[in-house]
Amino acid sequence: MPSTILSTSLTEAKVLVEVWRNGYDNERPHQSLGYKTPQEYKTEWHKNHSQPRAD
């Protein structure tokens, strides 16, 4: 989030922080996940750990 953004209220500031936090936590690649986004890691994990059902 650019430091030049000024909020006009506490509510607006909270929204801006939450938008930034969501992007930081969920949309950027994480070193601990092999430079994958959390969603990419989750998708790959499920693909590799799913077991075929016995019908």
JSON list of N, CA and C in Angstrom, two decimals:
[
{"chain": "A", "resi": 1, "resn": "MET", "atom": "N", "xyz": [0.86, -1.16, 0.00]},
{"chain": "A", "resi": 1, "resn": "MET", "atom": "CA", "xyz": [0.00, 0.00, 0.00]},
{"chain": "A", "resi": 1, "resn": "MET", "atom": "C", "xyz": [0.91, 1.22, 0.00]},
{"chain": "A", "resi": 2, "resn": "PRO", "atom": "N", "xyz": [0.73, 2.10, -0.94]},
{"chain": "A", "resi": 2, "resn": "PRO", "atom": "CA", "xyz": [1.58, 3.29, -1.00]},
{"chain": "A", "resi": 2, "resn": "PRO", "atom": "C", "xyz": [1.42, 4.14, 0.25]},
{"chain": "A", "resi": 3, "resn": "SER", "atom": "N", "xyz": [2.50, 4.73, 0.71]},
{"chain": "A", "resi": 3, "resn": "SER", "atom": "CA", "xyz": [2.44, 5.55, 1.92]},
{"chain": "A", "resi": 3, "resn": "SER", "atom": "C", "xyz": [1.77, 6.89, 1.66]},
{"chain": "A", "resi": 4, "resn": "THR", "atom": "N", "xyz": [1.47, 7.21, 0.42]},
{"chain": "A", "resi": 4, "resn": "THR", "atom": "CA", "xyz": [0.84, 8.49, 0.09]},
{"chain": "A", "resi": 4, "resn": "THR", "atom": "C", "xyz": [-0.68, 8.44, 0.25]},
{"chain": "A", "resi": 5, "resn": "ILE", "atom": "N", "xyz": [-1.25, 7.27, 0.50]},
{"chain": "A", "resi": 5, "resn": "ILE", "atom": "CA", "xyz": [-2.70, 7.16, 0.68]},
{"chain": "A", "resi": 5, "resn": "ILE", "atom": "C", "xyz": [-3.05, 7.68, 2.08]},
{"chain": "A", "resi": 6, "resn": "LEU", "atom": "N", "xyz": [-3.96, 8.64, 2.13]},
{"chain": "A", "resi": 6, "resn": "LEU", "atom": "CA", "xyz": [-4.42, 9.18, 3.40]},
{"chain": "A", "resi": 6, "resn": "LEU", "atom": "C", "xyz": [-5.86, 8.77, 3.61]},
{"chain": "A", "resi": 7, "resn": "SER", "atom": "N", "xyz": [-6.18, 8.29, 4.77]},
{"chain": "A", "resi": 7, "resn": "SER", "atom": "CA", "xyz": [-7.56, 7.92, 5.06]},
{"chain": "A", "resi": 7, "resn": "SER", "atom": "C", "xyz": [-8.27, 9.09, 5.72]},
{"chain": "A", "resi": 8, "resn": "THR", "atom": "N", "xyz": [-9.58, 9.13, 5.53]},
{"chain": "A", "resi": 8, "resn": "THR", "atom": "CA", "xyz": [-10.36, 10.22, 6.08]},
{"chain": "A", "resi": 8, "resn": "THR", "atom": "C", "xyz": [-11.09, 9.82, 7.35]},
{"chain": "A", "resi": 9, "resn": "SER", "atom": "N", "xyz": [-11.09, 8.55, 7.68]},
{"chain": "A", "resi": 9, "resn": "SER", "atom": "CA", "xyz": [-11.76, 8.09, 8.90]},
{"chain": "A", "resi": 9, "resn": "SER", "atom": "C", "xyz": [-11.10, 6.82, 9.40]},
{"chain": "A", "resi": 10, "resn": "LEU", "atom": "N", "xyz": [-11.38, 6.49, 10.63]},
{"chain": "A", "resi": 10, "resn": "LEU", "atom": "CA", "xyz": [-10.85, 5.27, 11.21]},
{"chain": "A", "resi": 10, "resn": "LEU", "atom": "C", "xyz": [-11.40, 4.05, 10.47]},
{"chain": "A", "resi": 11, "resn": "THR", "atom": "N", "xyz": [-12.66, 4.09, 10.10]},
{"chain": "A", "resi": 11, "resn": "THR", "atom": "CA", "xyz": [-13.26, 2.98, 9.36]},
{"chain": "A", "resi": 11, "resn": "THR", "atom": "C", "xyz": [-12.56, 2.78, 8.03]},
{"chain": "A", "resi": 12, "resn": "GLU", "atom": "N", "xyz": [-12.31, 3.86, 7.32]},
{"chain": "A", "resi": 12, "resn": "GLU", "atom": "CA", "xyz": [-11.61, 3.76, 6.04]},
{"chain": "A", "resi": 12, "resn": "GLU", "atom": "C", "xyz": [-10.20, 3.23, 6.23]},
{"chain": "A", "resi": 13, "resn": "ALA", "atom": "N", "xyz": [-9.53, 3.67, 7.28]},
{"chain": "A", "resi": 13, "resn": "ALA", "atom": "CA", "xyz": [-8.18, 3.18, 7.56]},
{"chain": "A", "resi": 13, "resn": "ALA", "atom": "C", "xyz": [-8.20, 1.69, 7.83]},
{"chain": "A", "resi": 14, "resn": "LYS", "atom": "N", "xyz": [-9.18, 1.22, 8.59]},
{"chain": "A", "resi": 14, "resn": "LYS", "atom": "CA", "xyz": [-9.30, -0.22, 8.87]},
{"chain": "A", "resi": 14, "resn": "LYS", "atom": "C", "xyz": [-9.52, -1.02, 7.60]},
{"chain": "A", "resi": 15, "resn": "VAL", "atom": "N", "xyz": [-10.35, -0.49, 6.70]},
{"chain": "A", "resi": 15, "resn": "VAL", "atom": "CA", "xyz": [-10.61, -1.18, 5.43]},
{"chain": "A", "resi": 15, "resn": "VAL", "atom": "C", "xyz": [-9.33, -1.25, 4.61]},
{"chain": "A", "resi": 16, "resn": "LEU", "atom": "N", "xyz": [-8.59, -0.14, 4.53]},
{"chain": "A", "resi": 16, "resn": "LEU", "atom": "CA", "xyz": [-7.35, -0.13, 3.76]},
{"chain": "A", "resi": 16, "resn": "LEU", "atom": "C", "xyz": [-6.32, -1.11, 4.32]},
{"chain": "A", "resi": 17, "resn": "VAL", "atom": "N", "xyz": [-6.23, -1.17, 5.64]},
{"chain": "A", "resi": 17, "resn": "VAL", "atom": "CA", "xyz": [-5.29, -2.12, 6.26]},
{"chain": "A", "resi": 17, "resn": "VAL", "atom": "C", "xyz": [-5.72, -3.55, 5.98]},
{"chain": "A", "resi": 18, "resn": "GLU", "atom": "N", "xyz": [-7.00, -3.84, 6.04]},
{"chain": "A", "resi": 18, "resn": "GLU", "atom": "CA", "xyz": [-7.49, -5.19, 5.77]},
{"chain": "A", "resi": 18, "resn": "GLU", "atom": "C", "xyz": [-7.24, -5.59, 4.32]},
{"chain": "A", "resi": 19, "resn": "VAL", "atom": "N", "xyz": [-7.43, -4.68, 3.39]},
{"chain": "A", "resi": 19, "resn": "VAL", "atom": "CA", "xyz": [-7.14, -4.96, 1.98]},
{"chain": "A", "resi": 19, "resn": "VAL", "atom": "C", "xyz": [-5.66, -5.27, 1.80]},
{"chain": "A", "resi": 20, "resn": "TRP", "atom": "N", "xyz": [-4.81, -4.47, 2.42]},
{"chain": "A", "resi": 20, "resn": "TRP", "atom": "CA", "xyz": [-3.37, -4.71, 2.34]},
{"chain": "A", "resi": 20, "resn": "TRP", "atom": "C", "xyz": [-3.00, -6.05, 2.97]},
{"chain": "A", "resi": 21, "resn": "ARG", "atom": "N", "xyz": [-3.56, -6.34, 4.16]},
{"chain": "A", "resi": 21, "resn": "ARG", "atom": "CA", "xyz": [-3.25, -7.58, 4.87]},
{"chain": "A", "resi": 21, "resn": "ARG", "atom": "C", "xyz": [-3.67, -8.79, 4.06]},
{"chain": "A", "resi": 22, "resn": "ASN", "atom": "N", "xyz": [-4.84, -8.73, 3.46]},
{"chain": "A", "resi": 22, "resn": "ASN", "atom": "CA", "xyz": [-5.31, -9.84, 2.64]},
{"chain": "A", "resi": 22, "resn": "ASN", "atom": "C", "xyz": [-4.37, -10.09, 1.47]},
{"chain": "A", "resi": 23, "resn": "GLY", "atom": "N", "xyz": [-3.95, -9.04, 0.80]},
{"chain": "A", "resi": 23, "resn": "GLY", "atom": "CA", "xyz": [-3.01, -9.19, -0.30]},
{"chain": "A", "resi": 23, "resn": "GLY", "atom": "C", "xyz": [-1.68, -9.74, 0.15]},
{"chain": "A", "resi": 24, "resn": "TYR", "atom": "N", "xyz": [-1.19, -9.25, 1.28]},
{"chain": "A", "resi": 24, "resn": "TYR", "atom": "CA", "xyz": [0.10, -9.71, 1.82]},
{"chain": "A", "resi": 24, "resn": "TYR", "atom": "C", "xyz": [0.02, -11.18, 2.22]},
{"chain": "A", "resi": 25, "resn": "ASP", "atom": "N", "xyz": [-1.06, -11.56, 2.88]},
{"chain": "A", "resi": 25, "resn": "ASP", "atom": "CA", "xyz": [-1.19, -12.93, 3.38]},
{"chain": "A", "resi": 25, "resn": "ASP", "atom": "C", "xyz": [-1.60, -13.93, 2.31]},
{"chain": "A", "resi": 26, "resn": "ASN", "atom": "N", "xyz": [-2.42, -13.54, 1.36]},
{"chain": "A", "resi": 26, "resn": "ASN", "atom": "CA", "xyz": [-3.05, -14.51, 0.46]},
{"chain": "A", "resi": 26, "resn": "ASN", "atom": "C", "xyz": [-2.68, -14.41, -1.01]},
{"chain": "A", "resi": 27, "resn": "GLU", "atom": "N", "xyz": [-2.19, -13.27, -1.45]},
{"chain": "A", "resi": 27, "resn": "GLU", "atom": "CA", "xyz": [-1.98, -13.10, -2.89]},
{"chain": "A", "resi": 27, "resn": "GLU", "atom": "C", "xyz": [-0.52, -13.07, -3.30]},
{"chain": "A", "resi": 28, "resn": "ARG", "atom": "N", "xyz": [0.37, -12.82, -2.37]},
{"chain": "A", "resi": 28, "resn": "ARG", "atom": "CA", "xyz": [1.79, -12.78, -2.72]},
{"chain": "A", "resi": 28, "resn": "ARG", "atom": "C", "xyz": [2.41, -14.15, -2.50]},
{"chain": "A", "resi": 29, "resn": "PRO", "atom": "N", "xyz": [3.43, -14.50, -3.26]},
{"chain": "A", "resi": 29, "resn": "PRO", "atom": "CA", "xyz": [4.14, -15.76, -3.02]},
{"chain": "A", "resi": 29, "resn": "PRO", "atom": "C", "xyz": [4.86, -15.72, -1.67]},
{"chain": "A", "resi": 30, "resn": "HIS", "atom": "N", "xyz": [4.88, -16.85, -1.00]},
{"chain": "A", "resi": 30, "resn": "HIS", "atom": "CA", "xyz": [5.54, -16.97, 0.30]},
{"chain": "A", "resi": 30, "resn": "HIS", "atom": "C", "xyz": [6.77, -17.85, 0.18]},
{"chain": "A", "resi": 31, "resn": "GLN", "atom": "N", "xyz": [7.88, -17.40, 0.74]},
{"chain": "A", "resi": 31, "resn": "GLN", "atom": "CA", "xyz": [9.11, -18.18, 0.71]},
{"chain": "A", "resi": 31, "resn": "GLN", "atom": "C", "xyz": [8.90, -19.54, 1.36]},
{"chain": "A", "resi": 32, "resn": "SER", "atom": "N", "xyz": [8.19, -19.57, 2.48]},
{"chain": "A", "resi": 32, "resn": "SER", "atom": "CA", "xyz": [7.99, -20.83, 3.21]},
{"chain": "A", "resi": 32, "resn": "SER", "atom": "C", "xyz": [7.13, -21.83, 2.44]},
{"chain": "A", "resi": 33, "resn": "LEU", "atom": "N", "xyz": [6.44, -21.37, 1.41]},
{"chain": "A", "resi": 33, "resn": "LEU", "atom": "CA", "xyz": [5.60, -22.25, 0.58]},
{"chain": "A", "resi": 33, "resn": "LEU", "atom": "C", "xyz": [6.26, -22.51, -0.77]},
{"chain": "A", "resi": 34, "resn": "GLY", "atom": "N", "xyz": [7.55, -22.35, -0.84]},
{"chain": "A", "resi": 34, "resn": "GLY", "atom": "CA", "xyz": [8.26, -22.58, -2.10]},
{"chain": "A", "resi": 34, "resn": "GLY", "atom": "C", "xyz": [7.94, -21.51, -3.13]},
{"chain": "A", "resi": 35, "resn": "TYR", "atom": "N", "xyz": [7.75, -20.29, -2.67]},
{"chain": "A", "resi": 35, "resn": "TYR", "atom": "CA", "xyz": [7.43, -19.14, -3.53]},
{"chain": "A", "resi": 35, "resn": "TYR", "atom": "C", "xyz": [6.14, -19.34, -4.31]},
{"chain": "A", "resi": 36, "resn": "LYS", "atom": "N", "xyz": [5.19, -20.01, -3.67]},
{"chain": "A", "resi": 36, "resn": "LYS", "atom": "CA", "xyz": [3.84, -20.15, -4.22]},
{"chain": "A", "resi": 36, "resn": "LYS", "atom": "C", "xyz": [2.91, -19.28, -3.38]},
{"chain": "A", "resi": 37, "resn": "THR", "atom": "N", "xyz": [1.78, -18.90, -3.99]},
{"chain": "A", "resi": 37, "resn": "THR", "atom": "CA", "xyz": [0.75, -18.24, -3.20]},
{"chain": "A", "resi": 37, "resn": "THR", "atom": "C", "xyz": [0.09, -19.30, -2.33]},
{"chain": "A", "resi": 38, "resn": "PRO", "atom": "N", "xyz": [-0.57, -18.91, -1.25]},
{"chain": "A", "resi": 38, "resn": "PRO", "atom": "CA", "xyz": [-1.25, -19.91, -0.43]},
{"chain": "A", "resi": 38, "resn": "PRO", "atom": "C", "xyz": [-2.26, -20.74, -1.24]},
{"chain": "A", "resi": 39, "resn": "GLN", "atom": "N", "xyz": [-2.97, -20.13, -2.17]},
{"chain": "A", "resi": 39, "resn": "GLN", "atom": "CA", "xyz": [-3.94, -20.88, -2.97]},
{"chain": "A", "resi": 39, "resn": "GLN", "atom": "C", "xyz": [-3.23, -21.88, -3.88]},
{"chain": "A", "resi": 40, "resn": "GLU", "atom": "N", "xyz": [-2.13, -21.49, -4.50]},
{"chain": "A", "resi": 40, "resn": "GLU", "atom": "CA", "xyz": [-1.37, -22.42, -5.34]},
{"chain": "A", "resi": 40, "resn": "GLU", "atom": "C", "xyz": [-0.86, -23.59, -4.52]},
{"chain": "A", "resi": 41, "resn": "TYR", "atom": "N", "xyz": [-0.36, -23.30, -3.32]},
{"chain": "A", "resi": 41, "resn": "TYR", "atom": "CA", "xyz": [0.16, -24.36, -2.45]},
{"chain": "A", "resi": 41, "resn": "TYR", "atom": "C", "xyz": [-0.96, -25.31, -2.05]},
{"chain": "A", "resi": 42, "resn": "LYS", "atom": "N", "xyz": [-2.10, -24.76, -1.67]},
{"chain": "A", "resi": 42, "resn": "LYS", "atom": "CA", "xyz": [-3.24, -25.57, -1.25]},
{"chain": "A", "resi": 42, "resn": "LYS", "atom": "C", "xyz": [-3.72, -26.47, -2.39]},
{"chain": "A", "resi": 43, "resn": "THR", "atom": "N", "xyz": [-3.83, -25.92, -3.59]},
{"chain": "A", "resi": 43, "resn": "THR", "atom": "CA", "xyz": [-4.26, -26.70, -4.75]},
{"chain": "A", "resi": 43, "resn": "THR", "atom": "C", "xyz": [-3.29, -27.84, -5.02]},
{"chain": "A", "resi": 44, "resn": "GLU", "atom": "N", "xyz": [-1.99, -27.54, -4.99]},
{"chain": "A", "resi": 44, "resn": "GLU", "atom": "CA", "xyz": [-0.99, -28.58, -5.24]},
{"chain": "A", "resi": 44, "resn": "GLU", "atom": "C", "xyz": [-1.01, -29.63, -4.14]},
{"chain": "A", "resi": 45, "resn": "TRP", "atom": "N", "xyz": [-1.17, -29.22, -2.90]},
{"chain": "A", "resi": 45, "resn": "TRP", "atom": "CA", "xyz": [-1.20, -30.16, -1.78]},
{"chain": "A", "resi": 45, "resn": "TRP", "atom": "C", "xyz": [-2.37, -31.12, -1.94]},
{"chain": "A", "resi": 46, "resn": "HIS", "atom": "N", "xyz": [-3.55, -30.59, -2.25]},
{"chain": "A", "resi": 46, "resn": "HIS", "atom": "CA", "xyz": [-4.73, -31.46, -2.42]},
{"chain": "A", "resi": 46, "resn": "HIS", "atom": "C", "xyz": [-4.54, -32.42, -3.58]},
{"chain": "A", "resi": 47, "resn": "LYS", "atom": "N", "xyz": [-3.93, -31.95, -4.65]},
{"chain": "A", "resi": 47, "resn": "LYS", "atom": "CA", "xyz": [-3.68, -32.80, -5.81]},
{"chain": "A", "resi": 47, "resn": "LYS", "atom": "C", "xyz": [-2.75, -33.96, -5.44]},
{"chain": "A", "resi": 48, "resn": "ASN", "atom": "N", "xyz": [-1.75, -33.68, -4.64]},
{"chain": "A", "resi": 48, "resn": "ASN", "atom": "CA", "xyz": [-0.77, -34.70, -4.26]},
{"chain": "A", "resi": 48, "resn": "ASN", "atom": "C", "xyz": [-1.20, -35.59, -3.10]},
{"chain": "A", "resi": 49, "resn": "HIS", "atom": "N", "xyz": [-2.21, -35.19, -2.36]},
{"chain": "A", "resi": 49, "resn": "HIS", "atom": "CA", "xyz": [-2.62, -35.95, -1.18]},
{"chain": "A", "resi": 49, "resn": "HIS", "atom": "C", "xyz": [-4.02, -36.54, -1.29]},
{"chain": "A", "resi": 50, "resn": "SER", "atom": "N", "xyz": [-4.63, -36.41, -2.42]},
{"chain": "A", "resi": 50, "resn": "SER", "atom": "CA", "xyz": [-5.96, -37.01, -2.57]},
{"chain": "A", "resi": 50, "resn": "SER", "atom": "C", "xyz": [-5.79, -38.48, -2.91]},
{"chain": "A", "resi": 51, "resn": "GLN", "atom": "N", "xyz": [-6.63, -39.29, -2.34]},
{"chain": "A", "resi": 51, "resn": "GLN", "atom": "CA", "xyz": [-6.58, -40.72, -2.60]},
{"chain": "A", "resi": 51, "resn": "GLN", "atom": "C", "xyz": [-7.81, -41.10, -3.40]},
{"chain": "A", "resi": 52, "resn": "PRO", "atom": "N", "xyz": [-7.64, -42.00, -4.36]},
{"chain": "A", "resi": 52, "resn": "PRO", "atom": "CA", "xyz": [-8.81, -42.43, -5.13]},
{"chain": "A", "resi": 52, "resn": "PRO", "atom": "C", "xyz": [-9.80, -43.16, -4.23]},
{"chain": "A", "resi": 53, "resn": "ARG", "atom": "N", "xyz": [-11.05, -42.94, -4.49]},
{"chain": "A", "resi": 53, "resn": "ARG", "atom": "CA", "xyz": [-12.10, -43.60, -3.72]},
{"chain": "A", "resi": 53, "resn": "ARG", "atom": "C", "xyz": [-12.29, -45.03, -4.21]},
{"chain": "A", "resi": 54, "resn": "ALA", "atom": "N", "xyz": [-12.60, -45.89, -3.28]},
{"chain": "A", "resi": 54, "resn": "ALA", "atom": "CA", "xyz": [-12.95, -47.27, -3.66]},
{"chain": "A", "resi": 54, "resn": "ALA", "atom": "C", "xyz": [-14.46, -47.30, -3.86]},
{"chain": "A", "resi": 55, "resn": "ASP", "atom": "N", "xyz": [-14.88, -47.58, -5.08]},
{"chain": "A", "resi": 55, "resn": "ASP", "atom": "CA", "xyz": [-16.32, -47.61, -5.38]},
{"chain": "A", "resi": 55, "resn": "ASP", "atom": "C", "xyz": [-16.89, -48.98, -5.23]}
]
